[in-house]
mmCIF file of C-alpha atoms and ligand atoms in Angstrom:
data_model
loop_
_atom_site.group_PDB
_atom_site.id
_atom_site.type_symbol
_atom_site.label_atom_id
_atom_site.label_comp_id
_atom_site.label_asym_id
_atom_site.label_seq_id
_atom_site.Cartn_x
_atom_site.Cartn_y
_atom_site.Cartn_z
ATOM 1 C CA UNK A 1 -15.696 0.515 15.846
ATOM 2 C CA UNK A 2 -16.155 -3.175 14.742
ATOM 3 C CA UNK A 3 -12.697 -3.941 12.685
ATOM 4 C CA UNK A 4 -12.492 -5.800 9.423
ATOM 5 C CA UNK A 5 -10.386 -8.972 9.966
ATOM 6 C CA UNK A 6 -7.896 -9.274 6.461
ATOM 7 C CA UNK A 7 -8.414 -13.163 5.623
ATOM 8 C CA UNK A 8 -4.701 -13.724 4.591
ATOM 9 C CA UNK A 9 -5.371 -17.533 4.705
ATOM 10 C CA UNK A 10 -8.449 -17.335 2.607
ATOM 11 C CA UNK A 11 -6.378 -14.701 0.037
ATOM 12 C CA UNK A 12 -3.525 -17.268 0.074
ATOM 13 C CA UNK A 13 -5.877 -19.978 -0.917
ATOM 14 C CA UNK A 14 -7.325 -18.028 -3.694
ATOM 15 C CA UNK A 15 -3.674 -17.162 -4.792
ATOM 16 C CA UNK A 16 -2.745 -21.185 -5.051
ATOM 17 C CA UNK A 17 -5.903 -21.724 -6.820
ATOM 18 C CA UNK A 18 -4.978 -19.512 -9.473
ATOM 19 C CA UNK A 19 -1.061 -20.192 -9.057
ATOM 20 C CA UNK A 20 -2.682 -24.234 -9.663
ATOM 21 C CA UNK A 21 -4.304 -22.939 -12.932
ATOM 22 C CA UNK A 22 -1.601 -20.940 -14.142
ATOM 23 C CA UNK A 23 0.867 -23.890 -13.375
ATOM 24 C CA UNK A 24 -2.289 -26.131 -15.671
ATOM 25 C CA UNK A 25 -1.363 -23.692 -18.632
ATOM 26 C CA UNK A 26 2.153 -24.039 -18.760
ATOM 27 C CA UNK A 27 2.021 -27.834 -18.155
ATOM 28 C CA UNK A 28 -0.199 -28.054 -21.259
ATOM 29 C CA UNK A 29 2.412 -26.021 -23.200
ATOM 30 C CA UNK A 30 5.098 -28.567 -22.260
ATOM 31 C CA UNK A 31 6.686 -26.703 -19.376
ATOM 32 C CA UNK A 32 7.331 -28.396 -16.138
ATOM 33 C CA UNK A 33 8.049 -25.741 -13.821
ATOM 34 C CA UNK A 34 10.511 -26.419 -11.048
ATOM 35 C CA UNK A 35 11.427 -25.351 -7.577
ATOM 36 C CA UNK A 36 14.454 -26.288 -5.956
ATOM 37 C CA UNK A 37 14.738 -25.698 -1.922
ATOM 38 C CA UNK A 38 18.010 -25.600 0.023
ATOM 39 C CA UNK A 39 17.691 -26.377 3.739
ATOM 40 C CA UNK A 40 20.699 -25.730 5.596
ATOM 41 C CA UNK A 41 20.848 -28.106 8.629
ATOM 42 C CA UNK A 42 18.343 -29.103 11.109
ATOM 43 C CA UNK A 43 16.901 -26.048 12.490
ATOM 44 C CA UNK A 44 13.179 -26.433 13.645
ATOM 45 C CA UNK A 45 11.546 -24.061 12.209
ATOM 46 C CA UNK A 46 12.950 -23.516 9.017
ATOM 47 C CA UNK A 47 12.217 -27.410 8.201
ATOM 48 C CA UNK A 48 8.839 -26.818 9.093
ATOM 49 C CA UNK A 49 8.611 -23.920 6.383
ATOM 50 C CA UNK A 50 10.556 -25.688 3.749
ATOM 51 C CA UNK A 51 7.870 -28.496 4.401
ATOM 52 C CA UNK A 52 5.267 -26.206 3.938
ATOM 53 C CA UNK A 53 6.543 -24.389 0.786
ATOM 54 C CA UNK A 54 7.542 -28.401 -0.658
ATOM 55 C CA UNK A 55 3.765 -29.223 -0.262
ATOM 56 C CA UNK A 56 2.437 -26.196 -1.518
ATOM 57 C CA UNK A 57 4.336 -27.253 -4.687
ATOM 58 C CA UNK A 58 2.371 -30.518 -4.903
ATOM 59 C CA UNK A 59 -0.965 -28.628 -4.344
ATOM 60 C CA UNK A 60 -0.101 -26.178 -7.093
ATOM 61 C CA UNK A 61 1.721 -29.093 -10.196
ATOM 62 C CA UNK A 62 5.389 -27.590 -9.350
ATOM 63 C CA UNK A 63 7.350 -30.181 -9.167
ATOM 64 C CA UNK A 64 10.218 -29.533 -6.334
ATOM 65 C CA UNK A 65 13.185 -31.165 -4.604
ATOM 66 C CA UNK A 66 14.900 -30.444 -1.322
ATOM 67 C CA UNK A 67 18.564 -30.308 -1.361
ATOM 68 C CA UNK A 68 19.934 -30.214 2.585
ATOM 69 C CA UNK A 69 23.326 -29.124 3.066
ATOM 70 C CA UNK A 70 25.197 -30.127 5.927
ATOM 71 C CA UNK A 71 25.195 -27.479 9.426
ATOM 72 C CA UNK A 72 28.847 -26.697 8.772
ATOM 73 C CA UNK A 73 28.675 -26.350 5.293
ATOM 74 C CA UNK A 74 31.274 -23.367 4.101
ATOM 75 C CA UNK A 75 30.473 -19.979 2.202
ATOM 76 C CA UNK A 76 32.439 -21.740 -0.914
ATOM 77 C CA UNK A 77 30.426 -24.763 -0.974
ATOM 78 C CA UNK A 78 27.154 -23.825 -0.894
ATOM 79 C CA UNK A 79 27.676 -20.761 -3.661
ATOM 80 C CA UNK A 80 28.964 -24.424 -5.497
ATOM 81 C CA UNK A 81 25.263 -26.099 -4.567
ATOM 82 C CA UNK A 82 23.768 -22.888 -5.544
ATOM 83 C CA UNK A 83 25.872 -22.492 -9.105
ATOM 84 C CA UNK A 84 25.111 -25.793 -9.899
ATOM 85 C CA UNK A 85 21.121 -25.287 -9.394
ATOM 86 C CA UNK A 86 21.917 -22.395 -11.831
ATOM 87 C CA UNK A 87 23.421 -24.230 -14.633
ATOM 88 C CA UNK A 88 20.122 -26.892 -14.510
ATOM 89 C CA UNK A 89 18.063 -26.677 -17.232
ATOM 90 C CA UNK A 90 15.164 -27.854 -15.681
ATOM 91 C CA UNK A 91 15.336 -26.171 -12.778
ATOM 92 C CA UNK A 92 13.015 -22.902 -12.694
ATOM 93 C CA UNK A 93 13.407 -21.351 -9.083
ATOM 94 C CA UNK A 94 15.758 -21.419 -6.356
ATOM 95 C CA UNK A 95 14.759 -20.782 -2.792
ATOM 96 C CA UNK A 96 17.553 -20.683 -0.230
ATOM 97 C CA UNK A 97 15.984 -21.492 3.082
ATOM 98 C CA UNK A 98 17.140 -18.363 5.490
ATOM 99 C CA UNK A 99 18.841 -17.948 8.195
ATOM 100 C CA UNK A 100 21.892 -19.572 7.303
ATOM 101 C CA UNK A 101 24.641 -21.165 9.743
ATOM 102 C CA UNK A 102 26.215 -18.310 11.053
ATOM 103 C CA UNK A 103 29.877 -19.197 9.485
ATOM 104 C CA UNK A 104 28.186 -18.402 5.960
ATOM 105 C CA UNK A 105 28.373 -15.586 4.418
ATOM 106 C CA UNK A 106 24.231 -15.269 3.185
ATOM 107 C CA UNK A 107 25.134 -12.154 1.351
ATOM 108 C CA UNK A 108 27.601 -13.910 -0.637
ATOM 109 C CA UNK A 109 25.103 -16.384 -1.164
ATOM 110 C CA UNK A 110 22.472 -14.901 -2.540
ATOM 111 C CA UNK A 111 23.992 -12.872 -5.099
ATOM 112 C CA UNK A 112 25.540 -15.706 -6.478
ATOM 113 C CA UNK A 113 21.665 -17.128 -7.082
ATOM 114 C CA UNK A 114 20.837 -16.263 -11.100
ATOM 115 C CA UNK A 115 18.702 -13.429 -10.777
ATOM 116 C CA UNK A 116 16.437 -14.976 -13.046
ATOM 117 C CA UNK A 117 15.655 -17.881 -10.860
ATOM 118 C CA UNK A 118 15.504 -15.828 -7.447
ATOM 119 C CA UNK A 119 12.125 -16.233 -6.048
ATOM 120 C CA UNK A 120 12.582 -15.379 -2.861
ATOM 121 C CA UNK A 121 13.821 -12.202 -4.595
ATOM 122 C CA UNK A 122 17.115 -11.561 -2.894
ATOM 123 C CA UNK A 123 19.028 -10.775 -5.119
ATOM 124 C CA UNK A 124 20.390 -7.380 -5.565
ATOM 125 C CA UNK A 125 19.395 -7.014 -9.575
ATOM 126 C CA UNK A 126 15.919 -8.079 -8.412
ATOM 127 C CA UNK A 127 15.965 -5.603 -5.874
ATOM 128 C CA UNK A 128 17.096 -2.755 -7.748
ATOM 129 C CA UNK A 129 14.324 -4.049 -10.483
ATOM 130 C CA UNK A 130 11.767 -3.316 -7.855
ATOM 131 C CA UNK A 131 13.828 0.242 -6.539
ATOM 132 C CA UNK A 132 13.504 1.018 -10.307
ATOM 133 C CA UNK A 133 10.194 0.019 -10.439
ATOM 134 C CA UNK A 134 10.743 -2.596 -13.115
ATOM 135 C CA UNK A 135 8.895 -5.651 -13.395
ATOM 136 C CA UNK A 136 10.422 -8.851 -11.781
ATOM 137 C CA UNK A 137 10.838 -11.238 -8.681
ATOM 138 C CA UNK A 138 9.511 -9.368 -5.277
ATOM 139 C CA UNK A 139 10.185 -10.665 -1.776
ATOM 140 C CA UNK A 140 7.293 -13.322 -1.198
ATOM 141 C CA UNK A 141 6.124 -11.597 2.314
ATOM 142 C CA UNK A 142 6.102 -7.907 1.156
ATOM 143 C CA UNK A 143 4.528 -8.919 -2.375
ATOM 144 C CA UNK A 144 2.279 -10.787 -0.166
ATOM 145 C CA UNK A 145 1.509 -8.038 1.936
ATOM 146 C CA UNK A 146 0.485 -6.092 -1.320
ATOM 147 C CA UNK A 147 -1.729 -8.730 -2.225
ATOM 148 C CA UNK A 148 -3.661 -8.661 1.069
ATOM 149 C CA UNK A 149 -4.233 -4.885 0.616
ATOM 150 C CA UNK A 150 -4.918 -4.845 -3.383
ATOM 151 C CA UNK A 151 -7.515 -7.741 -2.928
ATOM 152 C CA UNK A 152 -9.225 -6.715 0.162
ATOM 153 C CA UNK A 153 -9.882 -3.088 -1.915
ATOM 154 C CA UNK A 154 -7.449 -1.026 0.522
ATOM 155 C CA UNK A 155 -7.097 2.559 -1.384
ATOM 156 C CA UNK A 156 -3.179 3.210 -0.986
ATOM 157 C CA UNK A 157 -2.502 5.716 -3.965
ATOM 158 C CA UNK A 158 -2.402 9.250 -1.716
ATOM 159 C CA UNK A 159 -2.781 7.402 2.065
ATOM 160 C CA UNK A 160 0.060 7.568 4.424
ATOM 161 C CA UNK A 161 1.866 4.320 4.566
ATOM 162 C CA UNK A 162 4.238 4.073 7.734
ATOM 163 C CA UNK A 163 6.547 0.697 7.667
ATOM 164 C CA UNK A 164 8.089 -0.302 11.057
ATOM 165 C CA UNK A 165 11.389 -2.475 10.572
ATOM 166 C CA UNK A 166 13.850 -1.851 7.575
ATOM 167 C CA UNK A 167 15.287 -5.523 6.546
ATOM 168 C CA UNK A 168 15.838 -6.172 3.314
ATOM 169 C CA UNK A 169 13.787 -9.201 3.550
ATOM 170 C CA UNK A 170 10.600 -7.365 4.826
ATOM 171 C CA UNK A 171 10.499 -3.659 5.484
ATOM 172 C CA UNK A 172 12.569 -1.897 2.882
ATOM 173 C CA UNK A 173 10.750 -3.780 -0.096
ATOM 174 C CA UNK A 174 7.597 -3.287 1.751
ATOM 175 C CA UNK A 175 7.927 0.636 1.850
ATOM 176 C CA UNK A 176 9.042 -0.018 -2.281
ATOM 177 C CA UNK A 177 5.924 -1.944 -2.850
ATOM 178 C CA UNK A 178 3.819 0.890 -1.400
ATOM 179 C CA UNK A 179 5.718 3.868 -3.050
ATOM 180 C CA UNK A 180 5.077 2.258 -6.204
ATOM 181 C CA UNK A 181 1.380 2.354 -5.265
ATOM 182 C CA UNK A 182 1.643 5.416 -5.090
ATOM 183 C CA UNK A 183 1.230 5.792 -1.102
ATOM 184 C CA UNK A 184 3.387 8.234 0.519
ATOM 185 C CA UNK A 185 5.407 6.012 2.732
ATOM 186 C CA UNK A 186 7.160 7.078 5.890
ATOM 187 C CA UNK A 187 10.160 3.871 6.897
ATOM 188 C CA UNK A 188 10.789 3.703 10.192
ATOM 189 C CA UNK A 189 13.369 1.854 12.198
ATOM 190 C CA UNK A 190 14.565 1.129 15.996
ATOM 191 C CA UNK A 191 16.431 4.513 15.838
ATOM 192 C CA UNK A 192 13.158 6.462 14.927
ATOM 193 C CA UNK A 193 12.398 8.709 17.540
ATOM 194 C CA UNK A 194 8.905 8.897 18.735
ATOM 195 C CA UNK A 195 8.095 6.213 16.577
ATOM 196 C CA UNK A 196 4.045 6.511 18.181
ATOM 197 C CA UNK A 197 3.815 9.832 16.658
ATOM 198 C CA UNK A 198 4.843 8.647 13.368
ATOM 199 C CA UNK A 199 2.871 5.696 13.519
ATOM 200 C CA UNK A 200 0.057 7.887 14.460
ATOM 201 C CA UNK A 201 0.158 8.976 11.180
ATOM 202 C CA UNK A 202 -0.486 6.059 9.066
ATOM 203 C CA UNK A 203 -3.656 5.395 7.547
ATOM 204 C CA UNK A 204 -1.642 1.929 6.191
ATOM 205 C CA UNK A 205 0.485 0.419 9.238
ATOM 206 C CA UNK A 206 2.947 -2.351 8.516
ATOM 207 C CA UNK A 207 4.515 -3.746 11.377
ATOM 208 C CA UNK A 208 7.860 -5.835 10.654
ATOM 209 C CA UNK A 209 10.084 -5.527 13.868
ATOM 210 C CA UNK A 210 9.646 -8.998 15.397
ATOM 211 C CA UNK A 211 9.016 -7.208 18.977
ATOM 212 C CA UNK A 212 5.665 -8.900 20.939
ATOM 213 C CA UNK A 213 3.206 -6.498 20.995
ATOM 214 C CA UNK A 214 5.425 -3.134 20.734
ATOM 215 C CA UNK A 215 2.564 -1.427 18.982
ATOM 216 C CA UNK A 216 0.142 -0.538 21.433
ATOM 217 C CA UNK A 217 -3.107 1.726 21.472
ATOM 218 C CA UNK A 218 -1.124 5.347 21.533
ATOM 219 C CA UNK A 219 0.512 4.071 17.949
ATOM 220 C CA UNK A 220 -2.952 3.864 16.686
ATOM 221 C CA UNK A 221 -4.826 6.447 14.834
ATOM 222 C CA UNK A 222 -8.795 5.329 14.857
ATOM 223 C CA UNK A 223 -9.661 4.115 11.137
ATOM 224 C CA UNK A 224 -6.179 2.681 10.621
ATOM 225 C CA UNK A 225 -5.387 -0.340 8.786
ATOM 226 C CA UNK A 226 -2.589 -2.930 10.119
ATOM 227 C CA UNK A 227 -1.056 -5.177 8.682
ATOM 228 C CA UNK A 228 0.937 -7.399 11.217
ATOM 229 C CA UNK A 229 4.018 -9.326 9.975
ATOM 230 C CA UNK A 230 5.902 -10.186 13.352
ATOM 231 C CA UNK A 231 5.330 -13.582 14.170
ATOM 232 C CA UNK A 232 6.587 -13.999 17.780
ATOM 233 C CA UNK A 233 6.089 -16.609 20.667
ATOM 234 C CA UNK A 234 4.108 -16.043 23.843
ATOM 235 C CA UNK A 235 5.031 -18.174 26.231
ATOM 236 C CA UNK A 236 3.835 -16.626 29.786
ATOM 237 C CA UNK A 237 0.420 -17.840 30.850
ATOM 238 C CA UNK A 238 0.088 -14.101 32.310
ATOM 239 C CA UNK A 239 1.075 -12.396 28.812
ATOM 240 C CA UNK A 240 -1.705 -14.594 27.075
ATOM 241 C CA UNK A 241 -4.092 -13.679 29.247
ATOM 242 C CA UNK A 242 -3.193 -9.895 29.048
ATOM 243 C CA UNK A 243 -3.128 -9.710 25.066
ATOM 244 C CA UNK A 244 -5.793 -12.585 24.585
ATOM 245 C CA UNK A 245 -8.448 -11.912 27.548
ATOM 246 C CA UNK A 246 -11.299 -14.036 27.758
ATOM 247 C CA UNK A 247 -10.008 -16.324 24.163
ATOM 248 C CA UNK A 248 -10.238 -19.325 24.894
ATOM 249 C CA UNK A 249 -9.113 -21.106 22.241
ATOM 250 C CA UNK A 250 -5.694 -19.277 22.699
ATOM 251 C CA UNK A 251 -5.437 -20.500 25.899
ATOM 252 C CA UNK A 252 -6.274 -23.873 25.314
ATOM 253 C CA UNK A 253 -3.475 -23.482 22.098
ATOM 254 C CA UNK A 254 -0.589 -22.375 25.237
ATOM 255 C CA UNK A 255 -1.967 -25.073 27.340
ATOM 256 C CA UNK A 256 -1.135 -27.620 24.515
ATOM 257 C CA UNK A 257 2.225 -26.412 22.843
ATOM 258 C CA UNK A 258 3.412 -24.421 25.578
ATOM 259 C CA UNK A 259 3.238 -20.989 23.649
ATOM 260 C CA UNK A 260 1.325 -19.302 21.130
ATOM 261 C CA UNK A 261 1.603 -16.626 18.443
ATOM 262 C CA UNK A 262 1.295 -12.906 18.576
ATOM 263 C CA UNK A 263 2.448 -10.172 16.209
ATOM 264 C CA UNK A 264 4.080 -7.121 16.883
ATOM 265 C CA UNK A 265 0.807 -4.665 17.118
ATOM 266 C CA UNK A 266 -1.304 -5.467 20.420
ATOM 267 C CA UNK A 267 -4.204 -7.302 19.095
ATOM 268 C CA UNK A 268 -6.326 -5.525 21.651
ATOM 269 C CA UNK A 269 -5.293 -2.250 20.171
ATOM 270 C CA UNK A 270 -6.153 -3.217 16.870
ATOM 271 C CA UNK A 271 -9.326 -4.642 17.414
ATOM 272 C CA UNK A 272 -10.129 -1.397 19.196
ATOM 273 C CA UNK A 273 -9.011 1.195 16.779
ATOM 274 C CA UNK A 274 -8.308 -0.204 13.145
ATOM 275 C CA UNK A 275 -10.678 -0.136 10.093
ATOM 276 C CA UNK A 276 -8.972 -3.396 9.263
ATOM 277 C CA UNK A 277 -6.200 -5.797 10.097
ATOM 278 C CA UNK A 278 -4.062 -8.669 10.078
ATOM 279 C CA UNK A 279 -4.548 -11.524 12.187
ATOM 280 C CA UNK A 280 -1.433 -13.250 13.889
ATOM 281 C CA UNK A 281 -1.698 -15.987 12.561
ATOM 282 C CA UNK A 282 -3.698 -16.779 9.531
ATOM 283 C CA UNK A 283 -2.599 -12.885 8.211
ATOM 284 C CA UNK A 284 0.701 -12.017 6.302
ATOM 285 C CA UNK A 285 1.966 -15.669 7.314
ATOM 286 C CA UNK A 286 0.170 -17.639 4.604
ATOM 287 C CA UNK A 287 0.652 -15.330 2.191
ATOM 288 C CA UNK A 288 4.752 -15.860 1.662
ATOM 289 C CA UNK A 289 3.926 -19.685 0.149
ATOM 290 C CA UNK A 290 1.575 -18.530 -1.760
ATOM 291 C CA UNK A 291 3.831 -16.186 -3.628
ATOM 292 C CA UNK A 292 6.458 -18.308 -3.729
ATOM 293 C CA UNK A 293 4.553 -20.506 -5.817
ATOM 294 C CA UNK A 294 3.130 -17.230 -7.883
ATOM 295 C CA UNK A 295 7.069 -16.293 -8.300
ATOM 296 C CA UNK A 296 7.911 -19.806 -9.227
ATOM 297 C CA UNK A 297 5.618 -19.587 -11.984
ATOM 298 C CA UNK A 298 6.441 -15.811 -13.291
ATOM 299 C CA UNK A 299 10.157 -17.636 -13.389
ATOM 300 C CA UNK A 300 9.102 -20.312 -15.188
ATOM 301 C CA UNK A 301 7.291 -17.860 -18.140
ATOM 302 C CA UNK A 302 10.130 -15.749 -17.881
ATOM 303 C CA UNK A 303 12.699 -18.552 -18.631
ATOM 304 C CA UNK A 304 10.813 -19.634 -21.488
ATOM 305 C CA UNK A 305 9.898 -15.956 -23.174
ATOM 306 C CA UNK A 306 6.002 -16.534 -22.595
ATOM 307 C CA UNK A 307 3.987 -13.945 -21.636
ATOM 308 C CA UNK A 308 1.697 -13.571 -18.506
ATOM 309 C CA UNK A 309 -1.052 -14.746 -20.250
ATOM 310 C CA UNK A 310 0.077 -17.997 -21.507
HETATM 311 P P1 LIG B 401 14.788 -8.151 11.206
HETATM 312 O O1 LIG B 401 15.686 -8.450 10.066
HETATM 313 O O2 LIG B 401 15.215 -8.518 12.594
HETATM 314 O O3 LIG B 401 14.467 -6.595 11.169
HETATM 315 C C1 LIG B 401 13.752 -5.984 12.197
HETATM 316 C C2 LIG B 401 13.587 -4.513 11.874
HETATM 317 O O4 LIG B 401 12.794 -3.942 12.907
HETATM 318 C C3 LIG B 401 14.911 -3.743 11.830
HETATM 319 O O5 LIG B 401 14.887 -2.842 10.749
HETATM 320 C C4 LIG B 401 14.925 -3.009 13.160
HETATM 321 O O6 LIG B 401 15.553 -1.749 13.114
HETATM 322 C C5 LIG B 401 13.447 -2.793 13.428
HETATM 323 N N1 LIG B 401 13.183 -2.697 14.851
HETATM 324 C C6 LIG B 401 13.557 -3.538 15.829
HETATM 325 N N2 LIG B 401 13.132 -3.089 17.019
HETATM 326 C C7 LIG B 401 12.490 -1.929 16.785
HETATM 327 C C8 LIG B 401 11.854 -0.987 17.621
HETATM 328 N N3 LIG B 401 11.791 -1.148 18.949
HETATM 329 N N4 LIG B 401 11.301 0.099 17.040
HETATM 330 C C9 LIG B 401 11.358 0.295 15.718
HETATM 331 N N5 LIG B 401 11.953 -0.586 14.868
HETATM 332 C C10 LIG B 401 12.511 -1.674 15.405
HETATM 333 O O7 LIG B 401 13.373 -8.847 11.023
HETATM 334 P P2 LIG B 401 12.570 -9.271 9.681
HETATM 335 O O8 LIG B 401 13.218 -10.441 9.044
HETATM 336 O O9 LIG B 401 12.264 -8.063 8.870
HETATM 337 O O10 LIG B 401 11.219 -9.797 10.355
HETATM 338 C C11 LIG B 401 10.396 -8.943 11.119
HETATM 339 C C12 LIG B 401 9.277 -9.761 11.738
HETATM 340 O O11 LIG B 401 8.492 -10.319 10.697
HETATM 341 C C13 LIG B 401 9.728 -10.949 12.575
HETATM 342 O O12 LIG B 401 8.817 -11.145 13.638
HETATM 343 C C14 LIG B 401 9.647 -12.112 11.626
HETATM 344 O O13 LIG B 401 9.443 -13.349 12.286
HETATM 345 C C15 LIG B 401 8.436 -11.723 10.847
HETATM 346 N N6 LIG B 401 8.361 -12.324 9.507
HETATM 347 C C16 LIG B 401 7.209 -12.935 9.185
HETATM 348 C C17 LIG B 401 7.083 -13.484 7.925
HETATM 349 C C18 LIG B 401 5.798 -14.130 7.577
HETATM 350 O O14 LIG B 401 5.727 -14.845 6.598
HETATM 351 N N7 LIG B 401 4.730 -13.876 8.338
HETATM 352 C C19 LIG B 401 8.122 -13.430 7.013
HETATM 353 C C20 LIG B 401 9.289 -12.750 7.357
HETATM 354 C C21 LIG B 401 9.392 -12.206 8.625
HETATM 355 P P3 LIG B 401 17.132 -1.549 12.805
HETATM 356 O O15 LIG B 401 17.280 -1.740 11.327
HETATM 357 O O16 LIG B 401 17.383 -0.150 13.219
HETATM 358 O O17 LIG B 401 17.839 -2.570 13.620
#
């Protein structure tokens, strides 16, 4: 079976287009929609997202600022930074770049964010808008996920969905996303037992568990599709050739940075027995910036009373 690679760069790309035009329409009705990012201290890889996200912003006509907290910055005084971004007028969106120092409290945090402004979608009333099935902010990387299936014409009303991870970041809203598609959605977690049976199930796999490669062929029913979320390092030459054999633009990737990228489903096994999947990366990845700047903009509209189409 030859599998159908989902594009989630070239979907994320078509998202910012339209995110670019959307943001066009509200600038012509006076509206400057804003994005605000906090960046807690100086760890790597969160400054490399924030950049990311902070350009995407350009790209689309949001304007955006970074505000960056210092490392031991207290549970009190960032809820401050945060209330303060709340009160602003001008500012539409507030993205607090996760994971936090561990001496703050993230929970207390976020729901001190005004829901209305939430577009990483955190917040427990925007959560229990999207248990409820109301309309309002969704997680960027599950609403993402979504995208990639609604777009690349993935029937889910009926199909068996099986999720693997429950955070509240990924999995859980995931599994909400799907149910309100109408797929009947199985969530499963490291305490699942024979979590290859239940995966065998799926004719919709999401895999959010941030373990290398867990998913191998015997979680695999032939036809299914994947979508990979995990996003985890390889950095034995030995493991890249075992997952990557005979790629050698992986290889030449680990020779320059040391490491490279894999998900959490073998990409062997899904090349072998899935109708479609994700590919780690250029999959789910480039789809959370892309609907953070979609969410931005629903903010903005929503701030303002204007309707989608305006
Ligand atoms: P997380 O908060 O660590 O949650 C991991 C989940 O996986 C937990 O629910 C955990 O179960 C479950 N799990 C762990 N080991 C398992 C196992 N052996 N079998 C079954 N379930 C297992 O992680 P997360 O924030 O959801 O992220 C998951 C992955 O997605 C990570 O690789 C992360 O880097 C990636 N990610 C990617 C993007 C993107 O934009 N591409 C965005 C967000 C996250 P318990 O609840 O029982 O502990």
């Amino acid at each position: 079976m030859s599998a159908q690679v989902l594009d989630g760069a070239a979907i994320a790309a078509l998202i910012r287009v339209e995110a670019r035009l959307d943001c066009e329409r509200l600038r012509a009705r006076g509206a400057k929609p804003r994005l605000a990012v906090v960046l807690v201290g100086n760890n790597p890889a969160s400054e490399i997202y924030v950049r990311s996200k902070i350009k995407a912003c350009a790209e689309v006509g949001i304007e955006s600022e970074k505000l960056t907290p210092e490392e031991g910055i207290s549970t009190a005084e960032l809820v401050e930074v945060v209330e303060s971004l709340n009160a602003r007028e001008d500012v539409d969106g507030i993205l607090v770049q996760l994971p936090l120092p561990k001496q703050v409290e993230t929970r207390q945090v976020l729901e001190r964010l005004a829901p209305e402004k939430d577009v990483d979608g955190l917040h427990p009333a925007n959560l229990g808008r999207l248990l409820s099935g109301r309309a309002g902010l969704a997680p960027c990387t599950p609403a993402g996920i979504l995208q990639i299936l609604k777009r690349s014409r993935i029937e889910l009303a009926g199909r068996e969905a099986v999720v693997v991870g429950r955070s509240e970041l990924v999995g859980k809203p995931a599994a909400l996303l799907l149910l309100a598609e109408n797929a009947t959605v199985t969530l499963c977690h490291s305490r699942t037992r024979d979590l290859a049976a239940v995966c065998r199930r799926a004719d919709i796999l999401v895999a959010a568990m941030g373990k290398p490669a867990l998913i191998g062929r015997e979680y695999l029913r032939p036809g299914v599709v994947v979508v990979d979320v995990g996003t985890n390092r390889l950095s034995a030459r030995s493991d890249v050739e075992k997952y990557f054999p005979g790629d050698a633009a992986r290889l030449a990737e680990w020779e320059r940075r040391g490491s490279t990228l894999i998900g959490d489903v073998d990409p062997r096994a899904s090349r072998e027995f899935a109708a479609a999947y994700t590919p780690v990366p250029g999959g789910v990845g480039p789809l959370t910036v892309a609907m953070l700047m979609s969410n931005t903009l629903t903010a903005a509209r929503a701030r303002r009373g204007l309707a989608a189409s305006v």
